[in-house]
């Protein structure tokens, strides 16, 4: 059953709706379902060691302590619970509350509209399980010796997620995501090993390694007639180093690669620290001809006028706004904001996390330029990219 072995807390002031949610969770196989009629009663349950909770499903509008105040208390208490918000409020307001929850570092799984259904709940429960599995894998953190040996043996490598034109279906480029080809554990995703890398102060060295390998691979593809623009994130601890742009340019020059073949991604948060030096770094990169992209738009709180300070070329809309946009009002609202911003700033809009033909069609109809996600392909090792492109050209679903 989807909810087996999980313990829930339903926070809802309306008795009939509360009973309905409890019954739905029992039907889905929940191990235990507690209930509370407002945030204050919910906190009492969460603090009770005899009533453990994995996932809180909470309304927002409640007398007494409402859902927003509950979110703040969950953050302050450090409670190790995941949160699902269930509300009939308008999508724009739900999107704002979701952003607030993420800013409070609460483990928000998502927002669903009322009435709740199994179809709305189950994907979020599956997301909780996936996150818990990833967290469990981090318990055996990698030692400096393990990382150094893997580095020496070339086990860290960039993998590539195709970026496809949503109008023509043509493959326009590749988005870089790191992998560790571990000799005994198989291919490891970044969330498994990057915390160990960061804890040992190797984050910047690793970012340079991925950039170097990605540039070299892009050049190899060009030599084989594959004109693919490669997008790689500048995942450095700071972009305020005034020598950073020159070093990036030198890497491209050493490989004989035109800077226009690369899109360098930065996060909204990166623009909030030592802004003058960061702006200088990014301006130098654009003057050198590199593309610049806002990565994972919607995770920060960057204003339009701040984004306009840099000559960005593309804006990637984060997965949470794309996944389910064809059926989820909150996701659709966030997507609309991102696309409108991209159009205002005359940026190429990139959608991350496309899972279905329906999402593809919606994004294209709304004016999104490029997309990536499991509907097209999961990230691929470099040697699999030419085969995937040849297969993709033969598809007829569009």
mmCIF file of C-alpha atoms in Angstrom:
data_model
loop_
_atom_site.group_PDB
_atom_site.id
_atom_site.type_symbol
_atom_site.label_atom_id
_atom_site.label_comp_id
_atom_site.label_asym_id
_atom_site.label_seq_id
_atom_site.Cartn_x
_atom_site.Cartn_y
_atom_site.Cartn_z
ATOM 1 C CA UNK A 1 0.000 0.000 0.000
ATOM 2 C CA UNK A 2 1.300 3.524 -0.769
ATOM 3 C CA UNK A 3 1.254 4.702 2.867
ATOM 4 C CA UNK A 4 2.283 1.467 4.574
ATOM 5 C CA UNK A 5 4.710 1.829 7.508
ATOM 6 C CA UNK A 6 4.154 5.586 7.635
ATOM 7 C CA UNK A 7 2.592 7.607 10.441
ATOM 8 C CA UNK A 8 0.498 10.679 9.695
ATOM 9 C CA UNK A 9 -0.905 13.684 11.539
ATOM 10 C CA UNK A 10 -3.968 15.371 10.010
ATOM 11 C CA UNK A 11 -4.411 19.023 11.069
ATOM 12 C CA UNK A 12 -7.856 20.286 10.072
ATOM 13 C CA UNK A 13 -10.468 22.303 12.006
ATOM 14 C CA UNK A 14 -13.411 21.096 9.924
ATOM 15 C CA UNK A 15 -14.475 17.823 11.538
ATOM 16 C CA UNK A 16 -16.014 16.245 8.438
ATOM 17 C CA UNK A 17 -12.969 17.058 6.282
ATOM 18 C CA UNK A 18 -10.641 15.859 9.044
ATOM 19 C CA UNK A 19 -12.451 12.525 9.255
ATOM 20 C CA UNK A 20 -12.395 12.205 5.480
ATOM 21 C CA UNK A 21 -8.625 12.687 5.328
ATOM 22 C CA UNK A 22 -8.075 10.225 8.172
ATOM 23 C CA UNK A 23 -10.203 7.643 6.385
ATOM 24 C CA UNK A 24 -8.371 8.201 3.084
ATOM 25 C CA UNK A 25 -4.989 7.648 4.740
ATOM 26 C CA UNK A 26 -6.224 4.465 6.435
ATOM 27 C CA UNK A 27 -7.489 3.244 3.062
ATOM 28 C CA UNK A 28 -4.006 3.877 1.623
ATOM 29 C CA UNK A 29 -2.490 1.675 4.320
ATOM 30 C CA UNK A 30 -1.143 4.210 6.835
ATOM 31 C CA UNK A 31 0.367 2.587 9.912
ATOM 32 C CA UNK A 32 -1.102 5.241 12.214
ATOM 33 C CA UNK A 33 -3.107 8.430 11.693
ATOM 34 C CA UNK A 34 -3.299 11.061 14.452
ATOM 35 C CA UNK A 35 -5.472 14.151 14.188
ATOM 36 C CA UNK A 36 -5.635 17.707 15.547
ATOM 37 C CA UNK A 37 -8.026 20.601 15.021
ATOM 38 C CA UNK A 38 -5.389 23.380 14.927
ATOM 39 C CA UNK A 39 -1.643 23.998 14.991
ATOM 40 C CA UNK A 40 -1.342 24.126 18.756
ATOM 41 C CA UNK A 41 -2.910 20.684 19.184
ATOM 42 C CA UNK A 42 -0.721 19.427 16.333
ATOM 43 C CA UNK A 43 2.455 20.526 18.122
ATOM 44 C CA UNK A 44 1.374 18.588 21.202
ATOM 45 C CA UNK A 45 1.145 15.430 19.089
ATOM 46 C CA UNK A 46 4.503 16.059 17.436
ATOM 47 C CA UNK A 47 6.200 16.559 20.823
ATOM 48 C CA UNK A 48 4.701 13.352 22.233
ATOM 49 C CA UNK A 49 7.275 10.526 21.946
ATOM 50 C CA UNK A 50 4.468 7.967 22.170
ATOM 51 C CA UNK A 51 2.834 9.338 19.009
ATOM 52 C CA UNK A 52 5.603 9.485 16.359
ATOM 53 C CA UNK A 53 4.782 11.251 13.096
ATOM 54 C CA UNK A 54 6.394 10.978 9.664
ATOM 55 C CA UNK A 55 4.130 13.251 7.596
ATOM 56 C CA UNK A 56 1.900 16.148 8.654
ATOM 57 C CA UNK A 57 -1.069 16.924 6.377
ATOM 58 C CA UNK A 58 -2.293 20.378 7.354
ATOM 59 C CA UNK A 59 -4.931 22.885 6.364
ATOM 60 C CA UNK A 60 -3.940 26.569 6.315
ATOM 61 C CA UNK A 61 -7.052 28.463 7.434
ATOM 62 C CA UNK A 62 -7.829 27.413 11.013
ATOM 63 C CA UNK A 63 -8.943 29.267 14.155
ATOM 64 C CA UNK A 64 -6.375 29.321 16.914
ATOM 65 C CA UNK A 65 -2.951 28.493 15.478
ATOM 66 C CA UNK A 66 -3.290 28.406 11.697
ATOM 67 C CA UNK A 67 -1.179 26.535 9.181
ATOM 68 C CA UNK A 68 1.314 29.341 8.584
ATOM 69 C CA UNK A 69 2.074 29.693 12.279
ATOM 70 C CA UNK A 70 2.405 25.915 12.496
ATOM 71 C CA UNK A 71 5.023 26.044 9.734
ATOM 72 C CA UNK A 72 7.037 28.587 11.713
ATOM 73 C CA UNK A 73 6.881 26.465 14.873
ATOM 74 C CA UNK A 74 7.907 23.346 12.943
ATOM 75 C CA UNK A 75 10.938 25.240 11.695
ATOM 76 C CA UNK A 76 11.890 26.591 15.108
ATOM 77 C CA UNK A 77 11.470 23.218 16.788
ATOM 78 C CA UNK A 78 13.532 21.353 14.206
ATOM 79 C CA UNK A 79 10.852 18.657 14.030
ATOM 80 C CA UNK A 80 11.909 15.847 11.679
ATOM 81 C CA UNK A 81 8.586 15.610 9.852
ATOM 82 C CA UNK A 82 7.559 16.138 6.247
ATOM 83 C CA UNK A 83 4.673 18.463 5.454
ATOM 84 C CA UNK A 84 1.815 18.381 2.943
ATOM 85 C CA UNK A 85 -0.426 21.445 2.757
ATOM 86 C CA UNK A 86 -4.071 20.810 1.825
ATOM 87 C CA UNK A 87 -6.156 23.904 1.186
ATOM 88 C CA UNK A 88 -8.901 25.425 -0.923
ATOM 89 C CA UNK A 89 -7.181 28.841 -1.045
ATOM 90 C CA UNK A 90 -6.339 30.466 -4.385
ATOM 91 C CA UNK A 91 -3.251 29.077 -6.200
ATOM 92 C CA UNK A 92 -1.200 32.286 -6.016
ATOM 93 C CA UNK A 93 -1.555 32.403 -2.226
ATOM 94 C CA UNK A 94 -0.735 28.700 -1.914
ATOM 95 C CA UNK A 95 2.410 29.230 -3.982
ATOM 96 C CA UNK A 96 3.428 32.089 -1.662
ATOM 97 C CA UNK A 97 2.903 29.943 1.448
ATOM 98 C CA UNK A 98 4.876 27.114 -0.158
ATOM 99 C CA UNK A 99 7.767 29.524 -0.753
ATOM 100 C CA UNK A 100 7.518 30.647 2.861
ATOM 101 C CA UNK A 101 7.690 27.031 4.066
ATOM 102 C CA UNK A 102 10.806 26.384 1.998
ATOM 103 C CA UNK A 103 12.381 29.585 3.340
ATOM 104 C CA UNK A 104 11.752 28.252 6.849
ATOM 105 C CA UNK A 105 13.604 25.058 5.789
ATOM 106 C CA UNK A 106 10.537 22.918 6.490
ATOM 107 C CA UNK A 107 10.502 19.633 4.544
ATOM 108 C CA UNK A 108 7.547 20.566 2.333
ATOM 109 C CA UNK A 109 6.450 17.752 0.027
ATOM 110 C CA UNK A 110 3.903 19.839 -1.825
ATOM 111 C CA UNK A 111 0.514 21.541 -1.847
ATOM 112 C CA UNK A 112 -2.763 19.855 -2.827
ATOM 113 C CA UNK A 113 -6.163 21.351 -3.366
ATOM 114 C CA UNK A 114 -9.323 20.202 -1.652
ATOM 115 C CA UNK A 115 -10.946 17.757 -1.780
ATOM 116 C CA UNK A 116 -7.940 15.458 -1.273
ATOM 117 C CA UNK A 117 -7.704 12.295 -3.357
ATOM 118 C CA UNK A 118 -5.386 9.316 -3.522
ATOM 119 C CA UNK A 119 -4.089 10.624 -6.849
ATOM 120 C CA UNK A 120 -2.994 13.863 -5.203
ATOM 121 C CA UNK A 121 -1.527 12.300 -2.065
ATOM 122 C CA UNK A 122 0.352 9.259 -3.330
ATOM 123 C CA UNK A 123 2.999 11.127 -5.426
ATOM 124 C CA UNK A 124 3.866 13.269 -2.411
ATOM 125 C CA UNK A 125 4.131 10.229 -0.156
ATOM 126 C CA UNK A 126 6.444 8.651 -2.724
ATOM 127 C CA UNK A 127 8.538 11.833 -2.669
ATOM 128 C CA UNK A 128 8.831 11.492 1.127
ATOM 129 C CA UNK A 129 10.066 7.923 0.744
ATOM 130 C CA UNK A 130 12.608 8.963 -1.886
ATOM 131 C CA UNK A 131 13.955 11.739 0.323
ATOM 132 C CA UNK A 132 14.218 9.443 3.311
ATOM 133 C CA UNK A 133 16.082 6.872 1.226
ATOM 134 C CA UNK A 134 18.538 9.531 0.079
ATOM 135 C CA UNK A 135 19.022 10.728 3.659
ATOM 136 C CA UNK A 136 19.637 7.184 4.857
ATOM 137 C CA UNK A 137 22.310 6.688 2.220
ATOM 138 C CA UNK A 138 24.175 9.681 3.656
ATOM 139 C CA UNK A 139 24.610 7.975 7.014
ATOM 140 C CA UNK A 140 27.725 6.267 5.698
ATOM 141 C CA UNK A 141 29.518 9.509 4.793
ATOM 142 C CA UNK A 142 32.531 9.123 2.540
ATOM 143 C CA UNK A 143 35.976 9.682 4.010
ATOM 144 C CA UNK A 144 38.580 12.001 2.532
ATOM 145 C CA UNK A 145 40.624 8.931 1.576
ATOM 146 C CA UNK A 146 37.694 7.417 -0.358
ATOM 147 C CA UNK A 147 37.074 10.666 -2.202
ATOM 148 C CA UNK A 148 40.763 11.154 -3.006
ATOM 149 C CA UNK A 149 41.063 7.632 -4.400
ATOM 150 C CA UNK A 150 37.947 8.079 -6.535
ATOM 151 C CA UNK A 151 39.298 11.408 -7.772
ATOM 152 C CA UNK A 152 42.617 9.800 -8.753
ATOM 153 C CA UNK A 153 40.850 6.970 -10.609
ATOM 154 C CA UNK A 154 38.566 9.330 -12.524
ATOM 155 C CA UNK A 155 35.365 7.980 -10.981
ATOM 156 C CA UNK A 156 33.659 11.402 -10.828
ATOM 157 C CA UNK A 157 32.162 12.363 -14.155
ATOM 158 C CA UNK A 158 29.562 14.679 -15.651
ATOM 159 C CA UNK A 159 26.373 13.071 -16.956
ATOM 160 C CA UNK A 160 24.165 14.869 -19.431
ATOM 161 C CA UNK A 161 20.414 15.523 -19.458
ATOM 162 C CA UNK A 162 19.074 16.459 -22.922
ATOM 163 C CA UNK A 163 17.547 19.905 -23.469
ATOM 164 C CA UNK A 164 14.943 19.791 -26.234
ATOM 165 C CA UNK A 165 13.204 22.509 -28.244
ATOM 166 C CA UNK A 166 9.524 22.242 -27.278
ATOM 167 C CA UNK A 167 8.393 23.525 -30.654
ATOM 168 C CA UNK A 168 10.452 21.435 -33.071
ATOM 169 C CA UNK A 169 11.569 18.592 -30.793
ATOM 170 C CA UNK A 170 15.185 19.150 -31.832
ATOM 171 C CA UNK A 171 17.927 18.490 -29.277
ATOM 172 C CA UNK A 172 19.545 21.840 -28.491
ATOM 173 C CA UNK A 173 21.949 20.967 -25.720
ATOM 174 C CA UNK A 174 22.839 19.050 -22.597
ATOM 175 C CA UNK A 175 22.561 19.942 -18.922
ATOM 176 C CA UNK A 176 25.414 18.679 -16.740
ATOM 177 C CA UNK A 177 24.763 16.794 -13.513
ATOM 178 C CA UNK A 178 27.606 14.991 -11.671
ATOM 179 C CA UNK A 179 27.784 11.281 -10.933
ATOM 180 C CA UNK A 180 30.197 9.033 -9.059
ATOM 181 C CA UNK A 181 30.824 5.725 -10.802
ATOM 182 C CA UNK A 182 31.579 3.874 -7.563
ATOM 183 C CA UNK A 183 33.375 0.520 -7.978
ATOM 184 C CA UNK A 184 31.129 -1.349 -5.517
ATOM 185 C CA UNK A 185 27.980 0.759 -5.081
ATOM 186 C CA UNK A 186 27.338 1.542 -8.717
ATOM 187 C CA UNK A 187 26.505 4.990 -10.105
ATOM 188 C CA UNK A 188 25.798 7.453 -7.277
ATOM 189 C CA UNK A 189 23.713 10.613 -7.624
ATOM 190 C CA UNK A 190 25.134 13.917 -6.294
ATOM 191 C CA UNK A 191 22.840 14.052 -3.271
ATOM 192 C CA UNK A 192 24.563 10.897 -2.019
ATOM 193 C CA UNK A 193 28.163 12.120 -2.149
ATOM 194 C CA UNK A 194 28.143 15.927 -2.385
ATOM 195 C CA UNK A 195 27.469 16.461 1.352
ATOM 196 C CA UNK A 196 30.698 14.552 2.063
ATOM 197 C CA UNK A 197 32.491 16.610 -0.569
ATOM 198 C CA UNK A 198 31.230 19.876 0.920
ATOM 199 C CA UNK A 199 31.983 18.831 4.499
ATOM 200 C CA UNK A 200 35.632 18.344 3.515
ATOM 201 C CA UNK A 201 35.940 21.702 1.780
ATOM 202 C CA UNK A 202 36.192 20.198 -1.712
ATOM 203 C CA UNK A 203 33.140 21.843 -3.246
ATOM 204 C CA UNK A 204 35.053 24.401 -5.323
ATOM 205 C CA UNK A 205 37.666 21.893 -6.502
ATOM 206 C CA UNK A 206 34.857 19.566 -7.583
ATOM 207 C CA UNK A 207 33.086 22.387 -9.452
ATOM 208 C CA UNK A 208 36.283 23.080 -11.425
ATOM 209 C CA UNK A 209 36.649 19.364 -12.180
ATOM 210 C CA UNK A 210 33.117 19.148 -13.580
ATOM 211 C CA UNK A 211 33.591 22.312 -15.625
ATOM 212 C CA UNK A 212 36.874 21.057 -17.093
ATOM 213 C CA UNK A 213 35.426 17.665 -18.052
ATOM 214 C CA UNK A 214 32.246 19.206 -19.470
ATOM 215 C CA UNK A 215 34.204 21.631 -21.668
ATOM 216 C CA UNK A 216 36.393 18.809 -22.975
ATOM 217 C CA UNK A 217 33.331 16.663 -23.739
ATOM 218 C CA UNK A 218 31.569 19.507 -25.539
ATOM 219 C CA UNK A 219 34.623 19.923 -27.766
ATOM 220 C CA UNK A 220 34.669 16.186 -28.536
ATOM 221 C CA UNK A 221 31.013 16.271 -29.574
ATOM 222 C CA UNK A 222 31.637 19.229 -31.870
ATOM 223 C CA UNK A 223 34.480 17.342 -33.522
ATOM 224 C CA UNK A 224 32.010 14.518 -34.224
ATOM 225 C CA UNK A 225 29.448 16.864 -35.729
ATOM 226 C CA UNK A 226 27.177 17.094 -32.654
ATOM 227 C CA UNK A 227 26.412 20.770 -32.158
ATOM 228 C CA UNK A 228 25.311 20.631 -28.537
ATOM 229 C CA UNK A 229 25.335 23.613 -26.203
ATOM 230 C CA UNK A 230 26.377 22.390 -22.764
ATOM 231 C CA UNK A 231 24.923 23.956 -19.608
ATOM 232 C CA UNK A 232 27.028 23.575 -16.474
ATOM 233 C CA UNK A 233 26.438 25.203 -13.099
ATOM 234 C CA UNK A 234 29.059 27.406 -11.468
ATOM 235 C CA UNK A 235 28.591 25.586 -8.162
ATOM 236 C CA UNK A 236 31.281 27.479 -6.296
ATOM 237 C CA UNK A 237 31.056 28.562 -2.677
ATOM 238 C CA UNK A 238 31.294 32.136 -3.943
ATOM 239 C CA UNK A 239 31.277 33.865 -7.315
ATOM 240 C CA UNK A 240 32.955 36.936 -5.804
ATOM 241 C CA UNK A 241 36.482 35.834 -6.781
ATOM 242 C CA UNK A 242 37.473 38.406 -9.412
ATOM 243 C CA UNK A 243 39.858 35.871 -11.014
ATOM 244 C CA UNK A 244 37.091 33.305 -11.597
ATOM 245 C CA UNK A 245 36.013 34.619 -15.008
ATOM 246 C CA UNK A 246 39.581 34.533 -16.336
ATOM 247 C CA UNK A 247 40.035 30.951 -15.191
ATOM 248 C CA UNK A 248 36.788 29.846 -16.844
ATOM 249 C CA UNK A 249 37.863 31.560 -20.062
ATOM 250 C CA UNK A 250 41.264 29.845 -19.912
ATOM 251 C CA UNK A 251 39.646 26.399 -19.570
ATOM 252 C CA UNK A 252 37.614 27.030 -22.716
ATOM 253 C CA UNK A 253 40.640 28.365 -24.583
ATOM 254 C CA UNK A 254 42.764 25.352 -23.595
ATOM 255 C CA UNK A 255 40.158 23.076 -25.204
ATOM 256 C CA UNK A 256 39.743 25.313 -28.228
ATOM 257 C CA UNK A 257 36.043 25.739 -27.425
ATOM 258 C CA UNK A 258 34.039 28.808 -28.389
ATOM 259 C CA UNK A 259 32.524 30.306 -25.186
ATOM 260 C CA UNK A 260 29.178 30.501 -26.955
ATOM 261 C CA UNK A 261 28.948 26.708 -26.696
ATOM 262 C CA UNK A 262 28.566 26.945 -22.920
ATOM 263 C CA UNK A 263 25.765 28.172 -20.686
ATOM 264 C CA UNK A 264 27.025 28.834 -17.168
ATOM 265 C CA UNK A 265 24.295 28.473 -14.556
ATOM 266 C CA UNK A 266 24.040 30.424 -11.305
ATOM 267 C CA UNK A 267 21.404 30.365 -8.584
ATOM 268 C CA UNK A 268 19.336 33.288 -7.371
ATOM 269 C CA UNK A 269 21.064 32.996 -3.991
ATOM 270 C CA UNK A 270 24.474 33.550 -5.611
ATOM 271 C CA UNK A 271 23.486 37.120 -6.464
ATOM 272 C CA UNK A 272 22.765 37.969 -2.837
ATOM 273 C CA UNK A 273 26.352 37.772 -1.530
ATOM 274 C CA UNK A 274 29.067 40.365 -2.232
ATOM 275 C CA UNK A 275 26.860 41.570 -5.029
ATOM 276 C CA UNK A 276 29.285 44.027 -6.641
ATOM 277 C CA UNK A 277 32.042 41.424 -7.129
ATOM 278 C CA UNK A 278 29.566 38.771 -8.265
ATOM 279 C CA UNK A 279 28.121 41.179 -10.840
ATOM 280 C CA UNK A 280 31.646 41.913 -12.077
ATOM 281 C CA UNK A 281 32.367 38.191 -12.477
ATOM 282 C CA UNK A 282 29.164 37.572 -14.398
ATOM 283 C CA UNK A 283 29.626 40.665 -16.582
ATOM 284 C CA UNK A 284 33.121 39.489 -17.534
ATOM 285 C CA UNK A 285 31.788 36.039 -18.445
ATOM 286 C CA UNK A 286 29.131 37.559 -20.702
ATOM 287 C CA UNK A 287 31.699 39.872 -22.304
ATOM 288 C CA UNK A 288 33.758 36.770 -23.064
ATOM 289 C CA UNK A 289 30.775 35.283 -24.886
ATOM 290 C CA UNK A 290 29.543 32.660 -22.424
ATOM 291 C CA UNK A 291 25.809 32.165 -21.988
ATOM 292 C CA UNK A 292 24.498 32.816 -18.483
ATOM 293 C CA UNK A 293 21.467 31.136 -16.956
ATOM 294 C CA UNK A 294 19.442 31.490 -13.788
ATOM 295 C CA UNK A 295 19.260 27.913 -12.519
ATOM 296 C CA UNK A 296 16.290 26.529 -10.581
ATOM 297 C CA UNK A 297 14.279 29.757 -10.673
ATOM 298 C CA UNK A 298 11.745 29.947 -7.857
ATOM 299 C CA UNK A 299 14.015 28.626 -5.112
ATOM 300 C CA UNK A 300 15.103 32.095 -4.024
ATOM 301 C CA UNK A 301 13.483 35.464 -3.586
ATOM 302 C CA UNK A 302 15.200 37.494 -6.308
ATOM 303 C CA UNK A 303 13.288 40.520 -7.603
ATOM 304 C CA UNK A 304 12.931 41.256 -11.310
ATOM 305 C CA UNK A 305 15.064 44.399 -11.076
ATOM 306 C CA UNK A 306 17.881 42.407 -9.458
ATOM 307 C CA UNK A 307 17.786 39.743 -12.173
ATOM 308 C CA UNK A 308 17.900 42.496 -14.768
ATOM 309 C CA UNK A 309 21.289 43.623 -13.398
ATOM 310 C CA UNK A 310 22.965 40.757 -15.272
ATOM 311 C CA UNK A 311 22.772 40.047 -18.996
ATOM 312 C CA UNK A 312 21.373 36.557 -18.522
ATOM 313 C CA UNK A 313 20.494 34.518 -21.577
ATOM 314 C CA UNK A 314 18.194 31.872 -20.141
ATOM 315 C CA UNK A 315 16.011 31.143 -17.129
ATOM 316 C CA UNK A 316 15.397 27.608 -15.933
ATOM 317 C CA UNK A 317 12.102 27.099 -14.117
ATOM 318 C CA UNK A 318 12.450 24.652 -11.267
ATOM 319 C CA UNK A 319 10.989 21.183 -11.326
ATOM 320 C CA UNK A 320 8.358 21.867 -8.641
ATOM 321 C CA UNK A 321 6.601 24.393 -10.929
ATOM 322 C CA UNK A 322 6.734 22.113 -13.968
ATOM 323 C CA UNK A 323 5.820 18.702 -12.588
ATOM 324 C CA UNK A 324 2.050 18.371 -12.593
ATOM 325 C CA UNK A 325 1.463 21.828 -14.077
ATOM 326 C CA UNK A 326 -1.192 20.326 -16.332
ATOM 327 C CA UNK A 327 -3.282 19.391 -13.290
ATOM 328 C CA UNK A 328 -1.996 21.281 -10.195
ATOM 329 C CA UNK A 329 -3.115 24.891 -9.749
ATOM 330 C CA UNK A 330 -0.229 25.881 -7.441
ATOM 331 C CA UNK A 331 2.380 24.524 -9.840
ATOM 332 C CA UNK A 332 0.619 26.211 -12.744
ATOM 333 C CA UNK A 333 0.722 29.577 -10.957
ATOM 334 C CA UNK A 334 4.448 29.296 -10.268
ATOM 335 C CA UNK A 335 5.083 28.258 -13.852
ATOM 336 C CA UNK A 336 3.157 31.256 -15.169
ATOM 337 C CA UNK A 337 5.260 33.635 -13.057
ATOM 338 C CA UNK A 338 8.511 32.112 -14.307
ATOM 339 C CA UNK A 339 7.496 32.209 -17.961
ATOM 340 C CA UNK A 340 6.243 35.779 -17.712
ATOM 341 C CA UNK A 341 9.521 36.851 -16.120
ATOM 342 C CA UNK A 342 11.527 35.146 -18.859
ATOM 343 C CA UNK A 343 9.451 36.915 -21.515
ATOM 344 C CA UNK A 344 9.822 40.298 -19.797
ATOM 345 C CA UNK A 345 13.599 39.931 -19.622
ATOM 346 C CA UNK A 346 13.778 38.415 -23.140
ATOM 347 C CA UNK A 347 15.393 35.239 -21.826
ATOM 348 C CA UNK A 348 15.120 31.737 -23.221
ATOM 349 C CA UNK A 349 12.791 29.817 -20.887
ATOM 350 C CA UNK A 350 13.824 26.276 -19.892
ATOM 351 C CA UNK A 351 11.458 23.927 -18.043
ATOM 352 C CA UNK A 352 12.972 21.295 -15.760
ATOM 353 C CA UNK A 353 11.301 18.006 -14.852
ATOM 354 C CA UNK A 354 8.900 17.348 -17.754
ATOM 355 C CA UNK A 355 7.288 13.968 -17.129
ATOM 356 C CA UNK A 356 4.510 13.672 -19.693
ATOM 357 C CA UNK A 357 3.322 14.602 -23.161
ATOM 358 C CA UNK A 358 0.590 16.699 -21.550
ATOM 359 C CA UNK A 359 3.128 18.783 -19.629
ATOM 360 C CA UNK A 360 5.169 19.205 -22.825
ATOM 361 C CA UNK A 361 2.114 20.494 -24.730
ATOM 362 C CA UNK A 362 1.090 22.874 -21.952
ATOM 363 C CA UNK A 363 4.598 24.340 -21.707
ATOM 364 C CA UNK A 364 4.816 24.818 -25.457
ATOM 365 C CA UNK A 365 1.385 26.478 -25.559
ATOM 366 C CA UNK A 366 2.474 28.854 -22.788
ATOM 367 C CA UNK A 367 5.569 29.909 -24.705
ATOM 368 C CA UNK A 368 8.314 27.885 -23.021
ATOM 369 C CA UNK A 369 11.311 27.434 -25.322
ATOM 370 C CA UNK A 370 13.249 24.408 -24.056
ATOM 371 C CA UNK A 371 12.565 21.496 -21.745
ATOM 372 C CA UNK A 372 14.319 18.664 -19.990
ATOM 373 C CA UNK A 373 13.107 15.825 -17.811
ATOM 374 C CA UNK A 374 12.362 12.106 -17.645
ATOM 375 C CA UNK A 375 9.808 12.295 -20.468
ATOM 376 C CA UNK A 376 12.744 12.914 -22.795
ATOM 377 C CA UNK A 377 15.538 11.192 -20.902
ATOM 378 C CA UNK A 378 17.160 10.781 -17.520
ATOM 379 C CA UNK A 379 20.794 12.006 -17.332
ATOM 380 C CA UNK A 380 23.088 9.987 -19.585
ATOM 381 C CA UNK A 381 26.797 9.123 -19.541
ATOM 382 C CA UNK A 382 28.690 10.908 -22.292
ATOM 383 C CA UNK A 383 29.117 7.825 -24.475
ATOM 384 C CA UNK A 384 25.358 7.180 -24.490
ATOM 385 C CA UNK A 385 24.416 10.651 -25.762
ATOM 386 C CA UNK A 386 24.973 10.039 -29.532
ATOM 387 C CA UNK A 387 22.900 6.832 -29.395
ATOM 388 C CA UNK A 388 20.105 8.593 -27.531
ATOM 389 C CA UNK A 389 20.044 11.439 -30.059
ATOM 390 C CA UNK A 390 19.812 8.981 -32.943
ATOM 391 C CA UNK A 391 16.901 7.213 -31.222
ATOM 392 C CA UNK A 392 15.181 10.497 -30.328
ATOM 393 C CA UNK A 393 15.202 11.635 -33.930
ATOM 394 C CA UNK A 394 13.105 8.585 -34.765
ATOM 395 C CA UNK A 395 10.331 9.318 -32.265
ATOM 396 C CA UNK A 396 6.947 10.368 -33.650
ATOM 397 C CA UNK A 397 4.953 11.404 -30.575
ATOM 398 C CA UNK A 398 5.126 15.173 -31.229
#
